[in-house]
Amino acid sequence: MPIAFFPGSFDPMTNGHLDILLQALNVADRIVVGIGIQHSKKPLFSFEERSALIIASLAQRLPGEENRVSVVAFSNLAVDAARENSATLLIRGLRDGSDLDYEMQMAGMNGQMAEDIQTVFLPASPLNRPITATLVRQIAAMGGDVSAFVPGPVLAALQKR
Ligand code: ADP
């Protein structure tokens, strides 16, 4: 089975991201999660914190399977970062029709830039569909309860903040 690259911001990991990561483990042997680093944006959690939360969340949900997942930082094109990590699959989660429109454009252009990298769309489970990391950060910052939206280790990290 192939290696898959799963790019995103993961600031922080939500139940939506975890849902897609779990599904990706069914289509690839190893997953390389790529945390996109944009120097113009100040994230809530550092790369190291985000990386540890991804692995801890997966370890809690599927103990042992975290050995099949690694996390890297990237700031170049996703298709180039995928290649650098020997991945042939590019995983993207789909929440709704507007995700699909945008993702189809990206998949089309990525496909022309890199014929050797195959985009794989995975559908969000209904409960996870509305979750975004941006809203999770905003709700948590205002003292709201985000326990339905993030894995346990992320909830603990947000509460500490
Ligand atoms: P990006 O800005 O690249 O979309 P994100 O961290 O927001 O970065 O998302 C990373 C990946 O996870 C994307 O493929 C996105 O579609 C997917 N994703 C994010 N939230 C959800 C969700 N609630 N359900 C399913 N997939 C999701």
mmCIF file of C-alpha atoms and ligand atoms in Angstrom:
data_model
loop_
_atom_site.group_PDB
_atom_site.id
_atom_site.type_symbol
_atom_site.label_atom_id
_atom_site.label_comp_id
_atom_site.label_asym_id
_atom_site.label_seq_id
_atom_site.Cartn_x
_atom_site.Cartn_y
_atom_site.Cartn_z
ATOM 1 C CA MET A 1 0.000 0.000 0.000
ATOM 2 C CA PRO A 2 1.194 3.497 -0.780
ATOM 3 C CA ILE A 3 2.347 6.425 1.323
ATOM 4 C CA ALA A 4 -0.111 9.348 1.588
ATOM 5 C CA PHE A 5 0.571 13.016 2.291
ATOM 6 C CA PHE A 6 -2.157 14.829 4.288
ATOM 7 C CA PRO A 7 -1.528 18.593 4.260
ATOM 8 C CA GLY A 8 -3.218 21.271 6.367
ATOM 9 C CA SER A 9 -2.786 23.748 9.191
ATOM 10 C CA PHE A 10 -4.009 21.535 12.058
ATOM 11 C CA ASP A 11 -4.093 24.520 14.442
ATOM 12 C CA PRO A 12 -5.237 22.549 16.349
ATOM 13 C CA MET A 13 -6.253 19.018 15.287
ATOM 14 C CA THR A 14 -10.074 18.728 15.301
ATOM 15 C CA ASN A 15 -12.393 15.710 15.213
ATOM 16 C CA GLY A 16 -12.794 16.539 11.502
ATOM 17 C CA HIS A 17 -9.040 16.174 10.863
ATOM 18 C CA LEU A 18 -8.927 12.991 12.973
ATOM 19 C CA ASP A 19 -11.872 11.556 11.017
ATOM 20 C CA ILE A 20 -9.983 12.046 7.739
ATOM 21 C CA LEU A 21 -6.713 10.724 9.186
ATOM 22 C CA LEU A 22 -8.472 7.536 10.360
ATOM 23 C CA GLN A 23 -10.041 7.066 6.919
ATOM 24 C CA ALA A 24 -6.676 7.703 5.247
ATOM 25 C CA LEU A 25 -5.178 4.819 7.246
ATOM 26 C CA ASN A 26 -7.570 2.550 5.310
ATOM 27 C CA VAL A 27 -6.216 3.622 1.933
ATOM 28 C CA ALA A 28 -2.499 4.030 2.639
ATOM 29 C CA ASP A 29 0.129 2.122 4.529
ATOM 30 C CA ARG A 30 1.792 5.194 5.985
ATOM 31 C CA ILE A 31 0.509 8.757 6.340
ATOM 32 C CA VAL A 32 2.767 11.784 6.400
ATOM 33 C CA VAL A 33 0.818 14.683 7.906
ATOM 34 C CA GLY A 34 2.196 17.944 6.508
ATOM 35 C CA ILE A 35 1.765 21.020 8.664
ATOM 36 C CA GLY A 36 1.861 24.017 6.360
ATOM 37 C CA ILE A 37 3.983 26.809 7.756
ATOM 38 C CA GLN A 38 3.033 30.326 6.615
ATOM 39 C CA HIS A 39 5.402 32.908 8.016
ATOM 40 C CA SER A 40 2.794 35.688 7.672
ATOM 41 C CA LYS A 41 0.418 33.849 10.050
ATOM 42 C CA LYS A 42 0.954 33.438 13.791
ATOM 43 C CA PRO A 43 -0.529 30.080 14.786
ATOM 44 C CA LEU A 44 -2.095 29.375 18.193
ATOM 45 C CA PHE A 45 0.048 26.241 18.637
ATOM 46 C CA SER A 46 3.658 25.814 17.532
ATOM 47 C CA PHE A 47 4.625 23.159 15.003
ATOM 48 C CA GLU A 48 5.930 20.943 17.820
ATOM 49 C CA GLU A 49 2.693 21.299 19.813
ATOM 50 C CA ARG A 50 0.480 20.645 16.781
ATOM 51 C CA SER A 51 2.584 17.657 15.829
ATOM 52 C CA ALA A 52 2.432 16.154 19.354
ATOM 53 C CA LEU A 53 -1.356 16.725 19.512
ATOM 54 C CA ILE A 54 -1.907 14.904 16.198
ATOM 55 C CA ILE A 55 0.034 11.850 17.375
ATOM 56 C CA ALA A 56 -1.495 11.888 20.878
ATOM 57 C CA SER A 57 -5.037 12.184 19.454
ATOM 58 C CA LEU A 58 -4.475 9.254 17.118
ATOM 59 C CA ALA A 59 -2.792 7.163 19.849
ATOM 60 C CA GLN A 60 -5.808 7.712 22.106
ATOM 61 C CA ARG A 61 -8.298 6.754 19.394
ATOM 62 C CA LEU A 62 -6.414 3.855 17.766
ATOM 63 C CA PRO A 63 -3.567 2.749 20.040
ATOM 64 C CA GLY A 64 -0.606 1.406 18.056
ATOM 65 C CA GLU A 65 -1.643 2.942 14.739
ATOM 66 C CA GLU A 66 0.302 6.122 15.492
ATOM 67 C CA ASN A 67 3.388 4.209 14.323
ATOM 68 C CA ARG A 68 2.030 4.502 10.786
ATOM 69 C CA VAL A 69 1.832 8.289 10.961
ATOM 70 C CA SER A 70 4.572 10.904 10.949
ATOM 71 C CA VAL A 71 4.336 14.692 10.956
ATOM 72 C CA VAL A 72 6.497 17.102 8.958
ATOM 73 C CA ALA A 73 6.506 20.867 8.399
ATOM 74 C CA PHE A 74 6.352 22.210 4.846
ATOM 75 C CA SER A 75 6.212 25.619 3.235
ATOM 76 C CA ASN A 76 6.455 24.666 -0.439
ATOM 77 C CA LEU A 77 3.809 23.282 -2.808
ATOM 78 C CA ALA A 78 1.871 20.331 -1.356
ATOM 79 C CA VAL A 79 2.717 18.184 -4.396
ATOM 80 C CA ASP A 80 6.439 18.920 -3.945
ATOM 81 C CA ALA A 81 6.263 18.200 -0.213
ATOM 82 C CA ALA A 82 4.400 14.955 -1.002
ATOM 83 C CA ARG A 83 7.171 13.896 -3.399
ATOM 84 C CA GLU A 84 9.908 14.800 -0.903
ATOM 85 C CA ASN A 85 8.220 12.377 1.498
ATOM 86 C CA SER A 86 7.880 9.602 -1.128
ATOM 87 C CA ALA A 87 4.078 9.914 -1.095
ATOM 88 C CA THR A 88 2.019 9.104 -4.182
ATOM 89 C CA LEU A 89 -1.360 10.011 -2.662
ATOM 90 C CA LEU A 90 -2.531 13.464 -1.572
ATOM 91 C CA ILE A 91 -5.349 13.264 0.989
ATOM 92 C CA ARG A 92 -8.006 15.999 1.227
ATOM 93 C CA GLY A 93 -11.117 15.978 3.406
ATOM 94 C CA LEU A 94 -14.443 17.176 2.009
ATOM 95 C CA ARG A 95 -17.016 18.873 4.232
ATOM 96 C CA ASP A 96 -19.552 20.154 1.726
ATOM 97 C CA GLY A 97 -20.166 21.354 -1.807
ATOM 98 C CA SER A 98 -18.109 24.506 -1.439
ATOM 99 C CA ASP A 99 -15.120 22.409 -0.292
ATOM 100 C CA LEU A 100 -15.691 20.246 -3.357
ATOM 101 C CA ASP A 101 -15.678 23.179 -5.806
ATOM 102 C CA TYR A 102 -12.427 24.555 -4.420
ATOM 103 C CA GLU A 103 -10.794 21.162 -3.952
ATOM 104 C CA MET A 104 -11.668 20.112 -7.522
ATOM 105 C CA GLN A 105 -9.828 23.168 -8.815
ATOM 106 C CA MET A 106 -6.817 22.422 -6.648
ATOM 107 C CA ALA A 107 -6.812 18.729 -7.530
ATOM 108 C CA GLY A 108 -6.983 19.645 -11.211
ATOM 109 C CA MET A 109 -4.053 22.041 -11.051
ATOM 110 C CA ASN A 110 -2.024 19.754 -8.775
ATOM 111 C CA GLY A 111 -2.686 16.910 -11.209
ATOM 112 C CA GLN A 112 -1.267 18.938 -14.073
ATOM 113 C CA MET A 113 1.787 19.967 -12.048
ATOM 114 C CA ALA A 114 2.433 16.463 -10.739
ATOM 115 C CA GLU A 115 1.011 13.547 -12.712
ATOM 116 C CA ASP A 116 2.637 11.112 -10.284
ATOM 117 C CA ILE A 117 0.604 12.348 -7.292
ATOM 118 C CA GLN A 118 -3.010 11.178 -7.016
ATOM 119 C CA THR A 119 -5.489 13.305 -5.034
ATOM 120 C CA VAL A 120 -7.864 11.254 -2.864
ATOM 121 C CA PHE A 121 -10.999 12.965 -1.484
ATOM 122 C CA LEU A 122 -12.393 11.554 1.738
ATOM 123 C CA PRO A 123 -15.858 12.599 2.988
ATOM 124 C CA ALA A 124 -16.297 13.978 6.499
ATOM 125 C CA SER A 125 -18.689 12.001 8.696
ATOM 126 C CA PRO A 126 -21.954 13.952 9.213
ATOM 127 C CA LEU A 127 -21.205 14.943 12.830
ATOM 128 C CA ASN A 128 -17.751 16.275 11.949
ATOM 129 C CA ARG A 129 -18.839 18.160 8.848
ATOM 130 C CA PRO A 130 -19.341 21.614 10.406
ATOM 131 C CA ILE A 131 -16.108 21.620 12.438
ATOM 132 C CA THR A 132 -13.356 24.086 11.566
ATOM 133 C CA ALA A 133 -10.190 24.784 13.553
ATOM 134 C CA THR A 134 -10.839 28.530 13.208
ATOM 135 C CA LEU A 135 -14.218 28.277 14.977
ATOM 136 C CA VAL A 136 -12.756 25.919 17.592
ATOM 137 C CA ARG A 137 -10.076 28.542 18.411
ATOM 138 C CA GLN A 138 -12.669 31.330 18.591
ATOM 139 C CA ILE A 139 -15.106 29.371 20.789
ATOM 140 C CA ALA A 140 -12.281 28.240 23.106
ATOM 141 C CA ALA A 141 -10.906 31.789 23.378
ATOM 142 C CA MET A 142 -14.331 32.956 24.583
ATOM 143 C CA GLY A 143 -14.528 30.205 27.175
ATOM 144 C CA GLY A 144 -16.955 27.988 25.242
ATOM 145 C CA ASP A 145 -17.089 24.204 25.473
ATOM 146 C CA VAL A 146 -15.333 22.602 22.489
ATOM 147 C CA SER A 147 -15.315 19.048 23.854
ATOM 148 C CA ALA A 148 -17.637 17.855 21.055
ATOM 149 C CA PHE A 149 -15.278 19.166 18.375
ATOM 150 C CA VAL A 150 -11.741 18.126 19.351
ATOM 151 C CA PRO A 151 -9.953 15.004 20.613
ATOM 152 C CA GLY A 152 -9.180 14.769 24.370
ATOM 153 C CA PRO A 153 -5.501 15.793 24.171
ATOM 154 C CA VAL A 154 -6.446 18.924 22.177
ATOM 155 C CA LEU A 155 -9.195 19.816 24.664
ATOM 156 C CA ALA A 156 -6.654 19.616 27.492
ATOM 157 C CA ALA A 157 -4.160 21.791 25.569
ATOM 158 C CA LEU A 158 -6.839 24.405 24.825
ATOM 159 C CA GLN A 159 -7.954 24.495 28.455
ATOM 160 C CA LYS A 160 -4.343 25.036 29.558
ATOM 161 C CA ARG A 161 -4.155 28.068 27.265
HETATM 162 P P1 ADP B 1 -6.466 23.742 4.812
HETATM 163 O O1 ADP B 1 -6.370 25.216 5.039
HETATM 164 O O2 ADP B 1 -5.394 23.192 3.942
HETATM 165 O O3 ADP B 1 -7.846 23.276 4.418
HETATM 166 P P2 ADP B 1 -7.013 22.626 7.379
HETATM 167 O O4 ADP B 1 -6.122 22.388 8.544
HETATM 168 O O5 ADP B 1 -8.201 23.506 7.579
HETATM 169 O O6 ADP B 1 -6.110 23.145 6.240
HETATM 170 O O7 ADP B 1 -7.537 21.240 6.827
HETATM 171 C C1 ADP B 1 -6.670 20.204 6.461
HETATM 172 C C2 ADP B 1 -7.451 19.109 5.763
HETATM 173 O O8 ADP B 1 -8.434 18.601 6.656
HETATM 174 C C3 ADP B 1 -8.196 19.568 4.523
HETATM 175 O O9 ADP B 1 -8.181 18.514 3.580
HETATM 176 C C4 ADP B 1 -9.598 19.790 5.015
HETATM 177 O O10 ADP B 1 -10.547 19.603 3.996
HETATM 178 C C5 ADP B 1 -9.718 18.711 6.062
HETATM 179 N N1 ADP B 1 -10.685 19.062 7.091
HETATM 180 C C6 ADP B 1 -10.664 20.097 7.940
HETATM 181 N N2 ADP B 1 -11.753 20.103 8.728
HETATM 182 C C7 ADP B 1 -12.486 19.034 8.353
HETATM 183 C C8 ADP B 1 -13.761 18.493 8.760
HETATM 184 N N3 ADP B 1 -14.489 19.062 9.705
HETATM 185 N N4 ADP B 1 -14.175 17.362 8.159
HETATM 186 C C9 ADP B 1 -13.441 16.801 7.182
HETATM 187 N N5 ADP B 1 -12.265 17.260 6.736
HETATM 188 C C10 ADP B 1 -11.790 18.363 7.310
#
